[in-house]
PDB file of C-alpha atoms in Angstrom:
ATOM      1  CA  MET P  13       4.094 -51.168  47.911  1.00  0.00           C
ATOM      2  CA  LYS P  14       5.272 -50.961  51.511  1.00  0.00           C
ATOM      3  CA  THR P  15       7.220 -48.221  53.245  1.00  0.00           C
ATOM      4  CA  SER P  16       9.846 -50.857  54.063  1.00  0.00           C
ATOM      5  CA  ASP P  17      10.586 -51.001  50.308  1.00  0.00           C
ATOM      6  CA  PHE P  18      12.322 -47.651  50.820  1.00  0.00           C
ATOM      7  CA  ASP P  19      14.549 -48.728  53.748  1.00  0.00           C
ATOM      8  CA  TYR P  20      18.291 -48.465  53.153  1.00  0.00           C
ATOM      9  CA  ASN P  21      21.522 -48.390  55.139  1.00  0.00           C
ATOM     10  CA  LEU P  22      23.015 -44.928  55.628  1.00  0.00           C
ATOM     11  CA  PRO P  23      26.352 -44.907  57.457  1.00  0.00           C
ATOM     12  CA  GLN P  24      26.534 -42.356  60.291  1.00  0.00           C
ATOM     13  CA  GLU P  25      29.524 -40.589  58.701  1.00  0.00           C
ATOM     14  CA  TYR P  26      27.326 -39.609  55.717  1.00  0.00           C
ATOM     15  CA  ILE P  27      24.910 -37.662  57.928  1.00  0.00           C
ATOM     16  CA  ALA P  28      25.800 -33.978  58.315  1.00  0.00           C
ATOM     17  CA  GLN P  29      26.308 -32.942  61.922  1.00  0.00           C
ATOM     18  CA  LYS P  30      26.293 -29.202  61.173  1.00  0.00           C
ATOM     19  CA  PRO P  31      25.609 -26.972  58.159  1.00  0.00           C
ATOM     20  CA  VAL P  32      28.449 -26.394  55.712  1.00  0.00           C
ATOM     21  CA  GLU P  33      29.954 -22.893  55.533  1.00  0.00           C
ATOM     22  CA  PRO P  34      29.415 -20.964  53.385  1.00  0.00           C
ATOM     23  CA  ARG P  35      25.866 -22.279  53.168  1.00  0.00           C
ATOM     24  CA  ASP P  36      25.621 -21.957  49.376  1.00  0.00           C
ATOM     25  CA  SER P  37      28.472 -24.460  49.012  1.00  0.00           C
ATOM     26  CA  SER P  38      26.230 -27.324  50.137  1.00  0.00           C
ATOM     27  CA  ARG P  39      25.886 -30.202  47.705  1.00  0.00           C
ATOM     28  CA  LEU P  40      23.141 -30.300  45.074  1.00  0.00           C
ATOM     29  CA  LEU P  41      22.195 -33.436  43.141  1.00  0.00           C
ATOM     30  CA  VAL P  42      20.647 -32.608  39.760  1.00  0.00           C
ATOM     31  CA  LEU P  43      18.634 -35.059  37.648  1.00  0.00           C
ATOM     32  CA  ASN P  44      18.323 -34.513  33.906  1.00  0.00           C
ATOM     33  CA  ARG P  45      14.848 -35.955  33.399  1.00  0.00           C
ATOM     34  CA  GLN P  46      15.356 -36.484  29.668  1.00  0.00           C
ATOM     35  CA  SER P  47      18.616 -38.441  29.851  1.00  0.00           C
ATOM     36  CA  GLY P  48      18.384 -39.768  33.413  1.00  0.00           C
ATOM     37  CA  GLU P  49      21.886 -38.384  34.075  1.00  0.00           C
ATOM     38  CA  LEU P  50      22.728 -37.346  37.647  1.00  0.00           C
ATOM     39  CA  THR P  51      25.143 -34.462  38.202  1.00  0.00           C
ATOM     40  CA  ASN P  52      26.785 -33.310  41.439  1.00  0.00           C
ATOM     41  CA  ARG P  53      26.794 -29.519  41.765  1.00  0.00           C
ATOM     42  CA  ILE P  54      26.772 -26.978  44.585  1.00  0.00           C
ATOM     43  CA  PHE P  55      23.654 -25.152  45.739  1.00  0.00           C
ATOM     44  CA  GLY P  56      25.103 -21.779  44.749  1.00  0.00           C
ATOM     45  CA  GLU P  57      24.720 -22.908  41.111  1.00  0.00           C
ATOM     46  CA  ILE P  58      20.998 -23.702  41.396  1.00  0.00           C
ATOM     47  CA  THR P  59      20.009 -20.682  39.296  1.00  0.00           C
ATOM     48  CA  ASP P  60      21.806 -22.294  36.337  1.00  0.00           C
ATOM     49  CA  TYR P  61      18.724 -24.512  36.110  1.00  0.00           C
ATOM     50  CA  PHE P  62      16.067 -21.793  36.318  1.00  0.00           C
ATOM     51  CA  LYS P  63      13.943 -20.731  33.386  1.00  0.00           C
ATOM     52  CA  PRO P  64      12.069 -17.420  33.090  1.00  0.00           C
ATOM     53  CA  GLY P  65       9.081 -17.497  35.435  1.00  0.00           C
ATOM     54  CA  ASP P  66      10.537 -20.142  37.792  1.00  0.00           C
ATOM     55  CA  VAL P  67      10.257 -19.473  41.522  1.00  0.00           C
ATOM     56  CA  LEU P  68      12.445 -20.720  44.374  1.00  0.00           C
ATOM     57  CA  VAL P  69      10.793 -20.736  47.801  1.00  0.00           C
ATOM     58  CA  MET P  70      13.127 -21.046  50.790  1.00  0.00           C
ATOM     59  CA  ASN P  71      12.226 -21.734  54.409  1.00  0.00           C
ATOM     60  CA  ASP P  72      14.669 -20.252  56.910  1.00  0.00           C
ATOM     61  CA  SER P  73      12.850 -21.362  60.052  1.00  0.00           C
TER      62      SER P  73
END
């Protein structure tokens, strides 16, 4: 396997130039590992996927 196997074209207009406001409305792509289904959500809904004992670590640097 080569790193070039992971090269892909990403049009400039798909690259965020500034953070979205409000910040928790940023996009979140969720993978259901059992079914392989991908779902588009917003980051503010991330806790919908937490189970008791899960931890979310955020870096605000």
